[in-house]
Coordinates of C-alpha atoms in Angstrom, one line a residue:
X250 CA 107.5 61.1 139.1
X251 CA 107.8 61.5 142.9
X252 CA 105.3 59.3 143.7
X253 CA 104.8 58.8 147.8
X254 CA 104.5 55.8 149.7
X255 CA 100.7 56.5 150.1
X256 CA 100.3 56.8 146.2
X257 CA 102.2 53.3 145.9
X258 CA 99.7 51.9 148.7
X259 CA 96.4 53.1 147.1
X260 CA 97.4 52.1 143.6
X261 CA 98.2 48.5 144.7
X262 CA 94.9 48.8 146.7
X263 CA 93.1 49.7 143.6
X264 CA 94.6 46.9 141.3
X265 CA 93.9 44.3 144.3
X266 CA 90.2 45.5 144.5
X267 CA 90.0 45.5 140.2
X268 CA 91.6 41.9 140.6
X269 CA 89.3 40.7 143.4
X270 CA 86.3 42.2 141.2
X271 CA 87.6 40.0 138.4
X272 CA 87.8 36.8 140.3
X273 CA 84.1 37.3 142.2
X274 CA 82.5 37.9 138.7
X275 CA 84.3 34.7 137.2
X276 CA 84.3 32.5 140.2
X277 CA 81.9 30.1 138.9
X278 CA 83.9 28.0 136.4
X279 CA 82.6 28.0 133.0
X280 CA 83.3 27.9 129.3
X281 CA 84.2 31.6 128.3
X282 CA 82.3 32.6 125.4
X283 CA 84.0 35.3 122.8
X284 CA 81.3 37.9 123.7
X285 CA 82.6 37.6 127.7
X286 CA 85.9 37.9 126.3
X287 CA 85.6 40.6 124.1
X288 CA 83.9 42.9 126.7
X289 CA 86.2 42.0 129.6
X290 CA 89.1 43.0 127.1
X291 CA 87.9 46.2 126.1
X292 CA 87.2 46.9 129.9
X293 CA 90.9 46.3 130.9
X294 CA 92.0 48.6 128.0
X295 CA 89.5 51.4 129.0
X296 CA 90.8 50.9 132.7
X297 CA 94.2 51.4 131.3
X298 CA 93.5 54.2 129.6
X299 CA 91.5 55.9 132.2
X300 CA 94.8 55.4 134.4
X301 CA 97.1 56.8 131.7
X302 CA 94.9 60.1 131.6
X303 CA 95.0 60.2 135.3
X304 CA 98.7 60.2 135.0
X305 CA 98.3 63.1 132.1
X306 CA 96.3 65.2 134.4
X307 CA 98.3 64.9 137.8
X308 CA 102.0 64.0 136.6
X309 CA 102.0 65.7 133.1
X310 CA 102.4 64.6 129.3
X311 CA 105.8 62.9 130.0
X312 CA 104.7 60.0 132.6
X313 CA 101.2 59.8 130.5
X314 CA 103.5 59.0 127.3
X315 CA 105.8 56.9 128.9
X316 CA 103.0 54.6 130.6
X317 CA 101.2 54.3 127.0
X318 CA 104.1 53.7 125.4
X319 CA 104.9 50.6 128.3
X320 CA 101.5 49.4 128.2
X321 CA 101.6 48.9 124.5
X322 CA 105.1 47.3 124.4
X323 CA 104.0 45.1 127.2
X324 CA 100.8 44.5 125.9
X325 CA 102.3 43.1 122.5
X326 CA 104.9 41.4 124.1
X327 CA 102.4 39.4 126.1
X328 CA 100.6 38.4 123.3
X329 CA 103.5 36.2 122.3
X330 CA 102.8 34.4 125.8
X331 CA 99.7 33.3 124.7
X332 CA 101.2 31.0 122.2
X333 CA 103.1 29.1 125.1
X334 CA 100.0 29.2 127.3
X335 CA 98.0 27.3 124.6
X336 CA 101.2 24.8 124.5
X337 CA 100.7 24.4 128.5
X338 CA 97.1 24.1 128.4
X339 CA 97.3 21.2 125.7
X340 CA 100.1 19.7 127.9
X341 CA 98.0 19.2 131.0
X342 CA 94.9 18.5 129.1
X343 CA 93.0 21.6 131.3
X344 CA 89.4 21.4 130.9
X345 CA 87.8 24.4 129.3
X346 CA 85.7 25.3 132.2
X347 CA 88.8 25.8 134.6
X348 CA 91.3 27.7 132.0
X349 CA 90.0 30.9 133.2
X350 CA 90.9 29.9 136.7
X351 CA 94.4 28.7 135.8
X352 CA 95.2 31.8 133.9
X353 CA 93.9 34.0 136.7
X354 CA 95.8 32.5 139.4
X355 CA 98.7 32.2 136.7
X356 CA 99.1 35.6 135.9
X357 CA 98.7 36.7 139.7
X358 CA 101.8 34.7 140.1
X359 CA 103.5 36.3 137.1
X360 CA 102.7 39.7 138.3
X361 CA 104.3 39.5 141.8
X362 CA 107.5 37.6 140.1
X363 CA 107.6 40.6 137.7
X364 CA 107.3 42.8 140.8
X365 CA 110.4 41.2 142.1
X366 CA 112.3 41.9 138.6
X367 CA 111.2 45.4 138.6
X368 CA 112.3 46.4 142.2
X369 CA 115.5 44.7 141.0
X370 CA 115.9 46.5 137.7
X371 CA 115.3 49.8 139.4
X372 CA 117.9 49.4 142.0
X373 CA 120.6 48.4 139.7
X374 CA 120.0 51.4 137.3
X375 CA 119.5 54.0 140.2
X376 CA 123.2 52.5 141.0
X377 CA 125.1 51.6 137.7
X378 CA 123.9 53.9 134.4
X379 CA 126.0 51.4 132.4
X380 CA 123.3 48.8 132.6
X381 CA 122.0 50.7 130.0
X382 CA 124.5 49.1 127.6
X383 CA 123.9 45.7 128.9
X384 CA 120.1 46.0 128.6
X385 CA 120.5 47.3 125.1
X386 CA 122.8 44.9 124.0
X387 CA 120.3 41.9 125.2
X388 CA 117.2 43.6 123.6
X389 CA 119.1 43.5 120.2
X390 CA 120.4 40.2 120.6
X391 CA 117.1 39.0 121.4
X392 CA 115.4 40.8 118.4
X393 CA 118.0 38.7 116.3
X394 CA 116.9 35.5 117.8
X395 CA 113.4 36.3 117.4
X396 CA 114.3 36.8 113.6
X397 CA 116.1 33.5 113.2
X398 CA 113.6 31.6 115.0
X399 CA 110.8 33.0 112.7
X400 CA 113.0 32.5 109.5
X401 CA 113.3 28.7 110.8
X402 CA 109.5 28.4 110.3
X403 CA 109.8 25.2 113.0
X404 CA 106.6 23.7 114.1
X405 CA 105.5 24.3 117.6
X406 CA 107.5 22.4 120.0
X407 CA 105.9 20.3 123.2
X408 CA 105.9 22.4 126.3
X409 CA 108.8 21.1 129.0
X410 CA 108.2 21.6 132.5
X411 CA 110.9 24.0 134.4
X412 CA 113.1 22.6 137.3
X413 CA 111.2 24.7 139.9
X414 CA 108.1 22.8 138.4
X415 CA 109.8 19.4 138.5
X416 CA 111.0 19.8 142.1
X417 CA 108.0 20.8 143.6
X418 CA 106.1 17.7 141.9
X419 CA 108.6 15.7 143.0
X420 CA 108.3 17.4 146.8
X421 CA 104.4 17.0 147.1
X422 CA 103.5 14.8 144.1
X423 CA 100.2 15.2 141.9
X424 CA 97.0 13.8 141.8
X425 CA 96.3 11.6 138.7
X426 CA 93.2 13.6 137.8
X427 CA 91.5 17.0 138.1
X428 CA 89.6 17.7 141.4
X429 CA 87.1 20.8 140.3
X430 CA 89.2 24.0 141.5
X431 CA 91.3 22.3 144.7
X432 CA 94.7 22.9 144.8
X433 CA 95.5 20.3 147.2
X434 CA 93.8 16.9 148.3
X435 CA 94.4 13.9 150.4
X436 CA 95.4 10.9 148.3
X437 CA 96.2 7.5 150.0
X438 CA 96.9 9.3 153.1
X439 CA 99.1 11.9 151.8
X440 CA 98.6 15.4 150.7
X441 CA 99.3 16.1 147.3
X442 CA 98.8 18.8 144.4
X443 CA 96.1 18.5 141.7
X444 CA 96.9 19.4 138.1
X445 CA 95.4 22.2 138.5
X446 CA 98.0 23.9 140.8
X447 CA 100.7 22.5 139.0
X448 CA 99.4 24.2 135.4
X449 CA 99.0 27.4 137.6
X450 CA 102.5 27.3 138.5
X451 CA 103.7 26.5 135.4
X452 CA 101.8 29.6 133.7
X453 CA 103.2 31.7 136.4
X454 CA 106.7 30.8 136.1
X455 CA 106.9 30.6 132.8
X456 CA 106.1 33.9 132.7
X457 CA 109.1 34.8 134.1
X458 CA 111.2 33.9 131.1
X459 CA 109.3 36.4 129.0
X460 CA 110.1 39.0 131.4
X461 CA 113.9 38.7 130.8
X462 CA 112.9 40.9 127.6
X463 CA 110.0 42.6 128.5
X464 CA 111.4 44.4 131.8
X465 CA 114.5 45.5 129.9
X466 CA 112.4 46.6 127.1
X467 CA 110.1 48.9 129.1
X468 CA 112.8 50.3 131.2
X469 CA 114.1 51.3 127.8
X470 CA 111.1 53.3 127.6
X471 CA 111.1 55.0 131.4
X472 CA 112.9 54.6 134.1
X473 CA 110.3 55.2 136.7
X474 CA 109.3 52.1 138.8
X475 CA 106.0 53.3 139.4
X476 CA 105.0 53.5 135.6
X477 CA 106.6 50.3 134.6
X478 CA 104.9 48.4 137.5
X479 CA 101.5 49.7 136.6
X480 CA 101.7 49.1 133.0
X481 CA 103.0 45.6 133.3
X482 CA 100.0 45.3 135.6
X483 CA 97.5 46.5 133.5
X484 CA 99.3 44.8 130.7
X485 CA 99.3 41.1 132.3
X486 CA 95.5 41.6 133.8
X487 CA 94.0 41.8 130.6
X488 CA 96.0 38.7 129.2
X489 CA 93.7 36.0 130.3
X490 CA 90.6 37.8 128.7
X491 CA 92.9 38.2 125.4
X492 CA 94.0 34.2 125.4
X493 CA 90.2 33.6 124.8
X494 CA 89.6 36.5 122.5
X495 CA 92.3 35.8 120.4
X496 CA 93.2 32.3 120.6
X497 CA 92.0 31.3 117.2
X498 CA 93.7 33.9 115.6
X499 CA 96.9 33.4 117.3
X500 CA 98.3 31.0 114.3
X501 CA 97.1 34.1 111.5
X502 CA 99.7 36.3 113.4
X503 CA 102.6 34.7 111.0
X504 CA 104.6 37.9 111.5
X505 CA 104.2 38.7 115.0
X506 CA 107.5 37.4 115.8
X507 CA 109.1 39.7 113.1
X508 CA 107.2 42.7 114.5
X509 CA 108.3 42.2 117.9
X510 CA 111.9 41.6 117.0
X511 CA 111.7 45.2 115.0
X512 CA 110.3 46.8 118.5
X513 CA 112.8 45.1 120.9
X514 CA 115.7 45.8 118.4
X515 CA 114.5 49.9 118.2
X516 CA 114.5 50.0 122.0
X517 CA 117.7 48.3 122.6
X518 CA 119.0 50.8 119.8
X519 CA 117.2 53.7 122.4
X520 CA 118.8 52.1 125.5
X521 CA 122.3 52.2 123.9
X522 CA 122.0 56.0 122.7
X523 CA 120.4 56.8 126.3
X524 CA 123.8 55.0 127.9
X525 CA 126.2 57.2 125.8
X526 CA 123.9 60.4 126.5
X527 CA 124.4 59.7 130.2
X528 CA 128.2 59.4 129.4
X529 CA 128.2 62.5 128.2
X530 CA 128.7 61.4 124.6
X531 CA 126.9 63.9 122.1
X532 CA 124.1 61.6 120.6
X533 CA 120.4 61.8 119.5
X534 CA 117.8 60.9 122.0
X535 CA 114.7 59.1 120.8
X536 CA 111.7 60.8 122.4
X537 CA 108.8 59.1 124.0
X538 CA 106.2 60.4 121.5
X539 CA 108.5 59.1 118.5
X540 CA 108.8 55.8 120.4
X541 CA 105.1 55.4 120.7
X542 CA 104.5 56.2 117.1
X543 CA 107.2 53.4 116.3
X544 CA 105.7 51.0 118.5
X545 CA 102.5 51.6 117.2
X546 CA 103.3 51.7 113.5
X547 CA 105.2 48.4 113.4
X548 CA 102.2 46.7 115.3
X549 CA 99.7 47.8 112.5
X550 CA 101.7 47.0 109.7
X551 CA 102.7 43.7 111.4
X552 CA 98.8 42.6 112.0
X553 CA 97.7 43.8 108.1
X554 CA 100.6 41.7 106.7
X555 CA 99.9 38.9 108.9
X556 CA 96.3 38.8 108.3
X557 CA 97.0 39.1 104.5
X558 CA 99.7 36.5 104.2
X559 CA 97.5 33.9 106.3
X560 CA 94.3 34.6 104.2
X561 CA 96.9 34.2 100.8
X562 CA 97.9 31.0 102.3
X563 CA 94.1 29.6 102.9
X564 CA 93.5 30.7 99.4
X565 CA 96.3 28.6 98.5
X566 CA 95.6 25.4 100.4
X567 CA 91.8 25.5 99.4
X568 CA 92.9 25.7 95.6
X569 CA 95.4 22.7 96.2
X570 CA 92.7 20.7 98.1
X571 CA 90.6 21.8 95.1
X572 CA 92.8 20.2 92.6
X573 CA 93.4 17.3 94.7
X574 CA 89.6 16.2 95.0
X575 CA 89.4 17.1 90.9
X576 CA 92.4 14.5 90.2
X577 CA 90.8 12.0 92.5

């Protein structure tokens, strides 16, 4: 798409307005109910759908298909982020009424950092077509790594702070408790960070690690920076509500890693084929409708098999508990 600077500015202004409205509505710290999270999750999905329809009307089927494929891919990959977000919330003992504020600011930090990644990726792709080989190989390797981790069936590890976060804590110091939604306070005559700011930075900077595979993945579906950015924006902005909506269901998505590995591996192969095509090699290319179909099918199958496996495990545990009580 030939997107003008004006359209970029209008889009960014529109996203900022949506974020501002979201912040204004949820400005008062409170526990988020399932109903509230469900309503806002639907709202963000509907807004993404309307944006995609706008691309269909003004840009044609190709940009719209790329956006929907990118949005669904980024949304599915972002669900995996929630596992780590749960660990971070537990690590810093975030009070439930402050969790939505933490996620909102943390996701905004993540979006800004991803925008930098997207700009860098677009510049590299525009100059070096062979980078698709690197992106494709990296996604295939990531897919294999996900399978290996899923087969290892390890218990959740404790969240470890990254170096940037440790450096910030050492430089400014951290208060010993939360002070509402304040980010800095005066303590012993010194301005220090509150745990609220630390956990926000933890959410935002940790997402950078996930961007290392999600950004190459969406560039495998579209090379248009405008579509890459907007798909990421809509996927991330609904992540906060999704956290509260499916937080209790995360443990039941036991096959999620397998599904994500299939998606990443598929897009990795698509990138390699595209790179070969760019070099003049006659190889089949995977169309956007085919990509969208594969991604949706994998997610549906993964969800169904995950819920079935989780239900079967719960039934087995209940039977085992009943047998123990009888023996006792």
